[in-house]
Short mmCIF file of C-alpha atoms and ligand atoms in Angstrom, two decimals:
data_model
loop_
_atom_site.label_atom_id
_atom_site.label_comp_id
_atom_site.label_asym_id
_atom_site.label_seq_id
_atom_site.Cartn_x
_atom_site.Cartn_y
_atom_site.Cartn_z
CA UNK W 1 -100.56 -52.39 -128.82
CA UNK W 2 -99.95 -50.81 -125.46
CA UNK W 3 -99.33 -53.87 -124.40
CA UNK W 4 -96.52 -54.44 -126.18
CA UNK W 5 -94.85 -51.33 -126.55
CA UNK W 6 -94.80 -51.00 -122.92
CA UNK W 7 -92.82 -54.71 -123.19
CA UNK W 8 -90.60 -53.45 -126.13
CA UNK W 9 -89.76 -50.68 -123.80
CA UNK W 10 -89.26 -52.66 -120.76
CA UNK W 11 -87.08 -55.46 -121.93
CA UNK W 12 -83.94 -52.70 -123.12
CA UNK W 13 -84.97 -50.72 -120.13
CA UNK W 14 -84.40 -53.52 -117.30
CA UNK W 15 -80.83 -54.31 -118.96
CA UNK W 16 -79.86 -50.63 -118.68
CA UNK W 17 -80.72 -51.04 -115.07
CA UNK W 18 -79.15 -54.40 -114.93
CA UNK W 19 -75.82 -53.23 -116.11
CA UNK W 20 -75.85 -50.32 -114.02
CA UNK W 21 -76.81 -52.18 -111.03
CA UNK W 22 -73.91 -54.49 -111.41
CA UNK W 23 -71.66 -51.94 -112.53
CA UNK W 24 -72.43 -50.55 -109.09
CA UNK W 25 -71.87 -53.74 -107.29
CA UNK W 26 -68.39 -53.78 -108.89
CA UNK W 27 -67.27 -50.26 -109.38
CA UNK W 28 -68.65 -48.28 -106.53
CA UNK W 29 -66.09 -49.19 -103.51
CA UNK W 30 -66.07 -47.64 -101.38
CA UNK W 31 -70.02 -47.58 -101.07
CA UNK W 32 -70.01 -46.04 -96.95
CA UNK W 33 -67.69 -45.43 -94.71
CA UNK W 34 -64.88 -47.61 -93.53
CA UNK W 35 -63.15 -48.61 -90.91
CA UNK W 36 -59.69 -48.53 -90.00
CA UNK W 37 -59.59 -50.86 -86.86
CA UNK W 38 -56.16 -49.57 -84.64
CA UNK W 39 -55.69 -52.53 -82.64
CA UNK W 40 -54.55 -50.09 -79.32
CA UNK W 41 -55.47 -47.38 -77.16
CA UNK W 42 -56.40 -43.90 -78.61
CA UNK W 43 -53.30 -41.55 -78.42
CA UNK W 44 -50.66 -44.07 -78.74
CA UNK W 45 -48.38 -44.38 -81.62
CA UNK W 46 -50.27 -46.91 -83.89
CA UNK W 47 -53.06 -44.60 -83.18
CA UNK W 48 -50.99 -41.44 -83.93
CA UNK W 49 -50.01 -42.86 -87.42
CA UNK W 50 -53.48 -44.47 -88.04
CA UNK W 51 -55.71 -41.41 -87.78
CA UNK W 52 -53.00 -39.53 -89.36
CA UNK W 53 -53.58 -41.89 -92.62
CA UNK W 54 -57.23 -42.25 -92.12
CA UNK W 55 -57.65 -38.48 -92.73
CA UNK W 56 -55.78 -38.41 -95.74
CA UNK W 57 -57.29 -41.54 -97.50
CA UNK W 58 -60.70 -39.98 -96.53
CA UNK W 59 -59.98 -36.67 -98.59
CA UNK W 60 -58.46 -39.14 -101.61
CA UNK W 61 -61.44 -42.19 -101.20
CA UNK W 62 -64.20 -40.26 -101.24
CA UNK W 63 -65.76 -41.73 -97.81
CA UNK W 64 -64.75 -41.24 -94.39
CA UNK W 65 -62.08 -43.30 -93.19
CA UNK W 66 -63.68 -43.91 -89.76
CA UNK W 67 -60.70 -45.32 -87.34
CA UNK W 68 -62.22 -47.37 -84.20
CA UNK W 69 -59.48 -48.55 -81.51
CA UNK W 70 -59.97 -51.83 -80.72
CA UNK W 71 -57.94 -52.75 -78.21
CA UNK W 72 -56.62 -55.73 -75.74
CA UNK W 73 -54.54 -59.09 -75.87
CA UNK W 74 -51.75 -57.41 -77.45
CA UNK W 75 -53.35 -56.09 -80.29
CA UNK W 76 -54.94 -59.56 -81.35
CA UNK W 77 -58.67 -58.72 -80.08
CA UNK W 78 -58.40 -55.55 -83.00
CA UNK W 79 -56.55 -58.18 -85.56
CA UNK W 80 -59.28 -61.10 -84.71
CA UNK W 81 -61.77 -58.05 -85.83
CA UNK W 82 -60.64 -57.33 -89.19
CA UNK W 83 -59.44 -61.28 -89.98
CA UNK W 84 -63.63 -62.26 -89.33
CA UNK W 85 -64.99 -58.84 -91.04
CA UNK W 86 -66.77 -59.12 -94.26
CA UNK W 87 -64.17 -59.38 -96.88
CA UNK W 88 -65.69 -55.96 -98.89
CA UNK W 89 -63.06 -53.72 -98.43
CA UNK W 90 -65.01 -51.61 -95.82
CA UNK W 91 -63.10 -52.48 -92.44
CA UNK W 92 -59.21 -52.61 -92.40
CA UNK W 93 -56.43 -53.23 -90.07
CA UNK W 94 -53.86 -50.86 -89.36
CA UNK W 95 -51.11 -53.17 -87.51
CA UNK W 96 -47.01 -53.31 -86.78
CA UNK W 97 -44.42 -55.10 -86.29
CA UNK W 98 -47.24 -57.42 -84.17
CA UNK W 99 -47.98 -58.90 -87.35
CA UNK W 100 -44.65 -60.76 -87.52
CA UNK W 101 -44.41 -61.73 -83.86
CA UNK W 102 -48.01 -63.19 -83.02
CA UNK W 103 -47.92 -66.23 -85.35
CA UNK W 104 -45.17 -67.85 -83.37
CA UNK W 105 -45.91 -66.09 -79.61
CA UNK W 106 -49.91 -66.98 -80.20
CA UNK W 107 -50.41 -70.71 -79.97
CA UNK W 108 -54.04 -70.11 -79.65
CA UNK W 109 -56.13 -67.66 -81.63
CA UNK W 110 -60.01 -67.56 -82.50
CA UNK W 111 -58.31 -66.15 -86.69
CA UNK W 112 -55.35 -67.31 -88.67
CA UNK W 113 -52.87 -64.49 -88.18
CA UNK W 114 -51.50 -64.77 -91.57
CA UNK W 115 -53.98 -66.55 -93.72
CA UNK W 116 -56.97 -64.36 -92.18
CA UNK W 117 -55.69 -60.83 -94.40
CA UNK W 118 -54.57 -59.45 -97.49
CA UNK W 119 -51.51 -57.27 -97.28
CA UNK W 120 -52.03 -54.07 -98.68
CA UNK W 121 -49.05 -51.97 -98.34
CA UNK W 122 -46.50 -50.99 -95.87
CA UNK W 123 -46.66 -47.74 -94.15
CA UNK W 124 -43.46 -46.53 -91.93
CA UNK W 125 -40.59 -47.54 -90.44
CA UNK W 126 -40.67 -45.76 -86.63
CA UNK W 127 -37.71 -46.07 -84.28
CA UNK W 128 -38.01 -46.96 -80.21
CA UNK W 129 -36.87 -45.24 -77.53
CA UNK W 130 -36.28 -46.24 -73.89
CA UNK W 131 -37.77 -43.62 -71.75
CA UNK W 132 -37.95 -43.76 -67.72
CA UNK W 133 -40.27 -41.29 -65.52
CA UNK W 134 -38.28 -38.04 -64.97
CA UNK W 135 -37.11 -38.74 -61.47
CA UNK W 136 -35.84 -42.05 -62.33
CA UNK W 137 -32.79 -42.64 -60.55
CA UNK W 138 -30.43 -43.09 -63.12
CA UNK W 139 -28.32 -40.79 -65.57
CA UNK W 140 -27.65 -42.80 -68.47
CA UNK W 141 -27.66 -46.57 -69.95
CA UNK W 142 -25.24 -48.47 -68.06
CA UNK W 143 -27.09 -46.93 -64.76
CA UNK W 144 -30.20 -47.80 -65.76
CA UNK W 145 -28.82 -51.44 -65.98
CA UNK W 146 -28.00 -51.49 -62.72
CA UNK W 147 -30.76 -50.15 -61.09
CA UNK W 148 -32.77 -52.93 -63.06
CA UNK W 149 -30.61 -55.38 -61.89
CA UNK W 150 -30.84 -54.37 -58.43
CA UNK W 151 -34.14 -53.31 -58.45
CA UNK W 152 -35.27 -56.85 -59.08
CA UNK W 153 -39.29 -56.77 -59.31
CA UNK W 154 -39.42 -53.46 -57.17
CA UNK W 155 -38.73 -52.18 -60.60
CA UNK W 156 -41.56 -51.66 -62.93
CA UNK W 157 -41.61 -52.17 -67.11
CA UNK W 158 -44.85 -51.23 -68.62
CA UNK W 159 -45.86 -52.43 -71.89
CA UNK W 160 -49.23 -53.21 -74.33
CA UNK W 161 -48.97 -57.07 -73.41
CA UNK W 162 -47.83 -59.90 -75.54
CA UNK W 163 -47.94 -59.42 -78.91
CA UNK W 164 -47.15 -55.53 -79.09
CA UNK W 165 -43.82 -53.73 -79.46
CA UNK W 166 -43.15 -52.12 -76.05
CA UNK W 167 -43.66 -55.82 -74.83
CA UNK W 168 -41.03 -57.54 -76.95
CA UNK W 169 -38.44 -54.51 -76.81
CA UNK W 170 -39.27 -54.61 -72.62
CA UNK W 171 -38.53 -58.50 -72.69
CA UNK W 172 -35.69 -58.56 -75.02
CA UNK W 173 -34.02 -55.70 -72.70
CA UNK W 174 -34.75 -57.39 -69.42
CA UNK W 175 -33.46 -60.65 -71.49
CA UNK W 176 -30.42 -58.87 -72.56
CA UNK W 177 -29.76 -57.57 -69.12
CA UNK W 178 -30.54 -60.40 -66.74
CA UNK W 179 -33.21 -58.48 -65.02
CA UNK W 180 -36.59 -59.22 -63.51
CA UNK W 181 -38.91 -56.49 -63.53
CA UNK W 182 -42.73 -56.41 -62.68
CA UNK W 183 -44.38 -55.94 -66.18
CA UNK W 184 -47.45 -53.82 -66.13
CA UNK W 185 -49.58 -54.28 -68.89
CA UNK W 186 -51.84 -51.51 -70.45
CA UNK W 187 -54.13 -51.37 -73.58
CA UNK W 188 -52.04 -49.61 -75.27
CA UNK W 189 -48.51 -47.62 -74.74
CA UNK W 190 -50.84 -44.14 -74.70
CA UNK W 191 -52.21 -44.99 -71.15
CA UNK W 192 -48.44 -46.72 -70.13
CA UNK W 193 -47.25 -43.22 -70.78
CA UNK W 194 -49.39 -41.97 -68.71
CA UNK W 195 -48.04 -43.66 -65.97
CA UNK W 196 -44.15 -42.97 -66.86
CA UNK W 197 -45.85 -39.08 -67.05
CA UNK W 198 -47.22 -39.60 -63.66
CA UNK W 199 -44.02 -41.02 -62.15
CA UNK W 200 -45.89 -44.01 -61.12
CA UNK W 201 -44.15 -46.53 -63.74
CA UNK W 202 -40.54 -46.79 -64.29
CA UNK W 203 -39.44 -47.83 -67.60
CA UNK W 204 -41.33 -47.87 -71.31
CA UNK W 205 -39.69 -48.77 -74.40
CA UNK W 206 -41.95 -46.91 -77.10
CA UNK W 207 -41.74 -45.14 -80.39
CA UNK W 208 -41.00 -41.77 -81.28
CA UNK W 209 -44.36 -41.61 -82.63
CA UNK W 210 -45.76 -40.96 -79.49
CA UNK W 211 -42.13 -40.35 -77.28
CA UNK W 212 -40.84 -37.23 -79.66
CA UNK W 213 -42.58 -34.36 -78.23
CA UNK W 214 -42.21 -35.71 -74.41
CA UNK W 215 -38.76 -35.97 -74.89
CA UNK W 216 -38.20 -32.91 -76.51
CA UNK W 217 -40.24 -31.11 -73.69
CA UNK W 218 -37.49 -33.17 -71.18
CA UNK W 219 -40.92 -34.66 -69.83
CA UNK W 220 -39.60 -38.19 -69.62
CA UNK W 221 -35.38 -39.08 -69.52
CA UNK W 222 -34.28 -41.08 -72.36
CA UNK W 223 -31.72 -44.18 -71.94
CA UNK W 224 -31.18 -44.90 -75.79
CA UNK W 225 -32.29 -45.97 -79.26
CA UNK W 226 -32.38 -49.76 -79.88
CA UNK W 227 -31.65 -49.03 -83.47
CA UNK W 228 -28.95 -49.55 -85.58
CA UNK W 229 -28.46 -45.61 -86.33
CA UNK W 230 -29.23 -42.90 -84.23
CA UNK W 231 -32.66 -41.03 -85.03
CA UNK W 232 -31.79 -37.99 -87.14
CA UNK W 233 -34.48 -36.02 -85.42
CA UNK W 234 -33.48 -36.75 -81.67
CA UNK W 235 -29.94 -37.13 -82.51
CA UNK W 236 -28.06 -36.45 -79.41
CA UNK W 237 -29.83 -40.05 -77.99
CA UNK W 238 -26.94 -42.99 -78.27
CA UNK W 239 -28.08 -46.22 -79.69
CA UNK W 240 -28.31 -48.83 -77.27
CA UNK W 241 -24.47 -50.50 -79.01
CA UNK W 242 -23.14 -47.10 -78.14
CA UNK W 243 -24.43 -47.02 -74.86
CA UNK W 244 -23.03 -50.58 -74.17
CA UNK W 245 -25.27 -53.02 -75.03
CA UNK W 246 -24.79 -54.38 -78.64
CA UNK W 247 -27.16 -56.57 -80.37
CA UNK W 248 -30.53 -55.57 -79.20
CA UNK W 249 -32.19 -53.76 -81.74
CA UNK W 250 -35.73 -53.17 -82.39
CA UNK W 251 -37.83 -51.06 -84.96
CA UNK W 252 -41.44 -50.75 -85.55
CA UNK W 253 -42.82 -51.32 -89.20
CA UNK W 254 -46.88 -50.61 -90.23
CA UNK W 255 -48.84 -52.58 -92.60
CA UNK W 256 -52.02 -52.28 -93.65
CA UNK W 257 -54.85 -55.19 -94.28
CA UNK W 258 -58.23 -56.55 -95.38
CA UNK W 259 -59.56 -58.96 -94.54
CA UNK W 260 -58.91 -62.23 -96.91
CA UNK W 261 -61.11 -62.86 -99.50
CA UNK W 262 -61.50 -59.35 -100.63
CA UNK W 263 -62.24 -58.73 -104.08
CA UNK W 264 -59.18 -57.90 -105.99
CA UNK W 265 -60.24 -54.43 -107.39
CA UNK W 266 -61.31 -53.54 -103.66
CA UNK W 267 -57.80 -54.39 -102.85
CA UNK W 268 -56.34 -52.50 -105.38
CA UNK W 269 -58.43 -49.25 -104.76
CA UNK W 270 -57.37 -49.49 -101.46
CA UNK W 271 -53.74 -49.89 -102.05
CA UNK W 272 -53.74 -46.46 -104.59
CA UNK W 273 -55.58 -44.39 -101.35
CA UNK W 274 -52.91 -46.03 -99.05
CA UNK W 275 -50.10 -44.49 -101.90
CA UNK W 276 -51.88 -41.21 -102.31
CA UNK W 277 -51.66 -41.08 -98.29
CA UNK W 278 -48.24 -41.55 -98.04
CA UNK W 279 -47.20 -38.84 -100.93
CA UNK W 280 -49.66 -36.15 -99.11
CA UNK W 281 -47.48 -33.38 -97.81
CA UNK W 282 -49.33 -33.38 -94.95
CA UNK W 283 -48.79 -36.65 -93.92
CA UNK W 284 -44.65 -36.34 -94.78
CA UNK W 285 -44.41 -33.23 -92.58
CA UNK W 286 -46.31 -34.61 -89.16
CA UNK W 287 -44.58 -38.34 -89.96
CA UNK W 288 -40.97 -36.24 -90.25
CA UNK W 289 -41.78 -34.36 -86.90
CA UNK W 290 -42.38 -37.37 -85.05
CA UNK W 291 -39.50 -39.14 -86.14
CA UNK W 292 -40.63 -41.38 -89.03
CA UNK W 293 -40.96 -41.49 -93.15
CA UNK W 294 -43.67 -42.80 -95.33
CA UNK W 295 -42.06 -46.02 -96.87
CA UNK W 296 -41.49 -45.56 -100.71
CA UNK W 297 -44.41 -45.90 -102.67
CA UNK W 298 -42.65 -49.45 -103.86
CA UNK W 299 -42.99 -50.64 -100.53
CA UNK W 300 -46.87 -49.30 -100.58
CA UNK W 301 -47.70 -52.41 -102.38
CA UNK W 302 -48.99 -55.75 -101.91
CA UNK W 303 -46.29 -57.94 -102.98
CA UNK W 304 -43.85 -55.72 -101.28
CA UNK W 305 -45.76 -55.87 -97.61
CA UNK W 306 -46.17 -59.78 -98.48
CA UNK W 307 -42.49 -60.26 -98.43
CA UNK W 308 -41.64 -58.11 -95.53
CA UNK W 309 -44.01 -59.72 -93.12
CA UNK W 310 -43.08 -62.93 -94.54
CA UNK W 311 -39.29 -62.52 -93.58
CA UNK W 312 -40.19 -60.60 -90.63
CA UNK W 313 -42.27 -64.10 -89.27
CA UNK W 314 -39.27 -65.56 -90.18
CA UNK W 315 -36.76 -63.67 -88.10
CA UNK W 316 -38.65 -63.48 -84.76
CA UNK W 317 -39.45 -66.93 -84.62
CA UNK W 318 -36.14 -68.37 -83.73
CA UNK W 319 -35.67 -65.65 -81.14
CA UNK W 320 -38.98 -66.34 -79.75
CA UNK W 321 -38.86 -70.31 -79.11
CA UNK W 322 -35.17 -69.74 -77.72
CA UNK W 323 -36.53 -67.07 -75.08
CA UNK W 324 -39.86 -69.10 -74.73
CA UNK W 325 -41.45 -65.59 -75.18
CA UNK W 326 -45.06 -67.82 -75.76
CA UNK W 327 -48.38 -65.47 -74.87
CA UNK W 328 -49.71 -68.90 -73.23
C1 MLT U 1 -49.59 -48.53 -79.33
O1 MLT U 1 -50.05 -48.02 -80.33
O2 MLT U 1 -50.13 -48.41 -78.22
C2 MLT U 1 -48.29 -49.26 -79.42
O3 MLT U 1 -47.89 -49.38 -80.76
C3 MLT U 1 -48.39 -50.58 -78.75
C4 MLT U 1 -47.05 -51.28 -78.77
O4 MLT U 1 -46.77 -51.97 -79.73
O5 MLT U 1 -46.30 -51.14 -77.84
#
């Protein structure tokens, strides 16, 4: 009789666990911490942006949002990361406008660079500036030309290597321009500031992520804005048309991505922190001080991000095989 009570009891009582043991499996993303991988150095503007987010979607997720910089080959080393991670929602990629350029510059990669993640939203829109070390010898656009020109490679670009930003706004200037500089490559533009702060680089095209409060505090001199507009926060700097050299525009956009394969609930979890980020007054206020917006929540969205990367491949890729701009 024991016997079988204790089975009568057991059978309904294993289900219950059952269910709530699956239930689990499904339902209880995140389960730990995650990571948000920031595929360059600590301090620079990816960086600036990511931790920014990170903190917010850790108040709305429930877990720490955990943000690890790794860093090198132009942000594909941090990319190759999250495209090889277990697809559980746990580690994601916080990338730019990198996304769109490495398919085509990339011949060789150890991931896929588009079929390796799932879009999850975009983030921001951020605009570049061209800023020189303060004793640069040179007063505005047209001289800063010049001295490139004449410099030849005495003259020094630095940039996050092939594959980042500062690296295809540096070549599509010297490009533009006809000049030759020596390109000094960094991990990220954090440290390359560094060196235009030390006066022992020249030039850095970077985003007002990280450029705002240097140029504010007259720290660095600025050249121009490749952007169509002028930046309503810093807007006494001329786009680069206005300062003489039409057609060379570039602005940064940030996406963020799991890796493929993930669950589609994960994905969708992730995409409603991502929104509730971007909508957190905290988040519009320090994005609006350094120059930036949160992109409408409409934009937050898979299918959105999909279609802006999508064209953005699209776009580059021309421009790339006609300058031969290749990593290899
Ligand atoms: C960074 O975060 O260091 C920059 O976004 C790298 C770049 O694209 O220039």
């Amino acid at each position: 009789m024991p016997l079988i009570t204790r089975r009568a009891l057991a059978a309904p009582a294993l289900a219950t666990l059952a269910a709530g043991g699956s239930a689990r499996a499904q339902g209880a993303f995140p389960s730990r911490p995650i990571t948000m991988i920031i595929p360059f150095a600590p301090g620079g503007p990816t960086d600036i942006v990511g931790r920014l987010l990170a903190e917010s979607m850790s108040r709305e997720i429930g877990q720490p949002v955990v943000v690890e910089n790794t860093t090198g080959a132009g942000g594909t080393l941090g990319a190759q990361r999250v495209a090889t991670a277990r697809p559980d929602g746990h580690t994601v990629l916080l990338h730019h406008i990198g996304m769109g350029v490495i398919p085509t510059m990339y011949r060789r990669l150890a991931y896929d660079p588009v079929g390796g993640f799932e879009p999850l939203g975009l983030v921001t829109e951020v605009p570049m500036t061209l800023v020189g070390r303060k004793d640069l010898p040179a007063a505005n656009l047209a001289d800063l030309v010049a001295l490139m020109r004449s410099s030849g490679d005495r003259f020094n670009l630095a940039d996050a290597g092939i594959g980042s930003s500062s690296a295809l706004c540096g070549a599509l200037l010297a490009n533009a321009i006809g000049a030759k500089p020596t390109v000094i490559p960094f991990r990220g533009t954090g440290p390359a500031m560094q060196e235009i702060l030390g006066g022992r680089v020249d030039l850095l095209c970077d985003q007002t992520t990280q450029t705002t409060e240097y140029i504010r505090g007259g720290a660095v001199k600025v050249f121009a804005t490749p952007s169509r507009a002028r930046i309503a926060t810093l807007p006494e700097i001329p786009t680069t048309a206005e300062a003489g050299l039409p057609g060379f525009e570039v602005t940064v956009w940030h996406g963020l991505y799991a890796p493929r394969g993930t669950p589609a609930p994960v994905l969708a979890r992730l995409t409603a922190s991502l929104q509730a980020a971007l909508r957190d007054p905290r988040v519009v206020q320090r994005f609006t001080e350094i120059g930036t917006a949160p992109v409408p929540q409409e934009d937050a969205t898979p299918e959105a991000h999909r279609r802006f990367w999508m064209a953005d491949i699209a776009k580059w890729k021309p421009i790339i095989e006609a300058t031969n701009g290749y990593a290899d």
